[in-house]
Amino acid sequence: MEFGLNGKIALVTGSSRGIGRGIALALAAEGCDVMLTGRDTAALEEAAAAIRALGRRVAFSVIDLREQEAPAKLIEQVRHELGGLDILVNNAGATKRGDFLTLTDADWEDGYALKFFGHMRLARAAWPLLKERHGSLVTIGGTGARKPTAQFTIGSSVNAAAAAFTKCLADRGKTDGVQVNCIHPSVVETDRTRRRIKAEIERTGKPEQEIRGEILREFNTIRFGTVEDVGNLVTFIVSSRSTWLQGATIDLDGGEIPVL
C-alpha cells in the first residue's frame, strides 16, 4: 500500500526510545526524513543510525521541552536542518504514579510541564509550518485519559487535558488545513513497562509471567502492545490514505474494556 509519505519531514518528540522511537522508525520506513528529540545523546545517536540505515535523512536535538523557549528553538532547528515540517508527533512525557495524598505539587507541575505545556508550545511554534504544507499533528496520550485510576491521577489528568487540547487544534485545523488527531495507547512493551514489571517482582516476589498476567487483567486487553503497533497506526493516520480523519481520538488498546 502506498502511503504518500516519501520525502515528508516528521518531528517526533521523545524518540530516543520506546513508543517515540518506534513511531520515528515506522515513518522513516515509509520514506520520511525525521527529527528526533530526547535527553539521552547516546540513545538518540543509536536511533538516528537506525534511520540512516533505512536511507533517510535524520537529525536530532538533545533538548528539554519543559524549558519555555525550547519548543521554538526546536522548530527553528527542524526548519534549518531538514527544510520544513509536514508531520508533528507529540509523544514525549512520562508522569509519576502513586498515592494522590503523597504526590507533591512538584510532581504535578512536572507531569504537566512536558506532556501538556511543552507540547502546547511546540504545536504553537510548529503550526505555521504545518499550515503552509497542509501537514498533520498527532498527539500520543494514554488510556488513563478515559479510564482514570487512583494510582494514576497525574497521568490520567494530563492525558485527558492533552486529548481535549488536540480536539481544539483539530477544530482550528479544519480552517487552516492541518490534520489533527490523538491516539490513546494502552499498555505497551517499553522500557518503562519493563521497569514497572521488575518493581512488582521485587515488591511481591511473584514470577514475571504472573505479574504480566495481572497487568493484562488490569487493562483487560488481549496482549501487551508493541511500539510497532503504535508506529503503524501513526503512519496510517498521517498518510494520504486517511485524509478524512480529523479530530479523532483512537483507543489503541487491544480491546481493553473498563472494569466498573
Short mmCIF file of C-alpha atoms in Angstrom, two decimals, residues 2 26 42 54 85 89 91 108 111 136 149 175 186 189 194 197-198 201 241 243 248 256:
data_model
loop_
_atom_site.label_atom_id
_atom_site.label_comp_id
_atom_site.label_asym_id
_atom_site.label_seq_id
_atom_site.Cartn_x
_atom_site.Cartn_y
_atom_site.Cartn_z
CA GLU A 2 1.37 3.42 -0.97
CA ALA A 26 7.87 3.46 11.11
CA ALA A 42 23.70 8.03 23.13
CA LEU A 54 16.75 3.00 6.09
CA LEU A 85 7.80 20.26 8.61
CA VAL A 89 4.06 13.74 16.70
CA ASN A 91 4.82 11.90 22.19
CA TRP A 108 2.03 17.56 39.30
CA GLY A 111 3.74 15.98 34.81
CA SER A 136 -0.52 16.60 10.27
CA THR A 149 -7.42 5.19 38.30
CA THR A 175 -9.88 26.14 8.76
CA SER A 186 -2.87 1.08 26.34
CA GLU A 189 6.02 -3.21 25.86
CA ARG A 194 9.54 -3.48 31.98
CA ILE A 197 7.16 -5.27 35.99
CA LYS A 198 10.57 -5.52 37.64
CA ILE A 201 8.55 -8.67 41.02
CA ARG A 241 -4.95 7.11 2.96
CA THR A 243 -7.17 12.49 4.90
CA ALA A 248 -10.43 11.65 16.21
CA GLU A 256 -9.50 -3.01 26.54
#
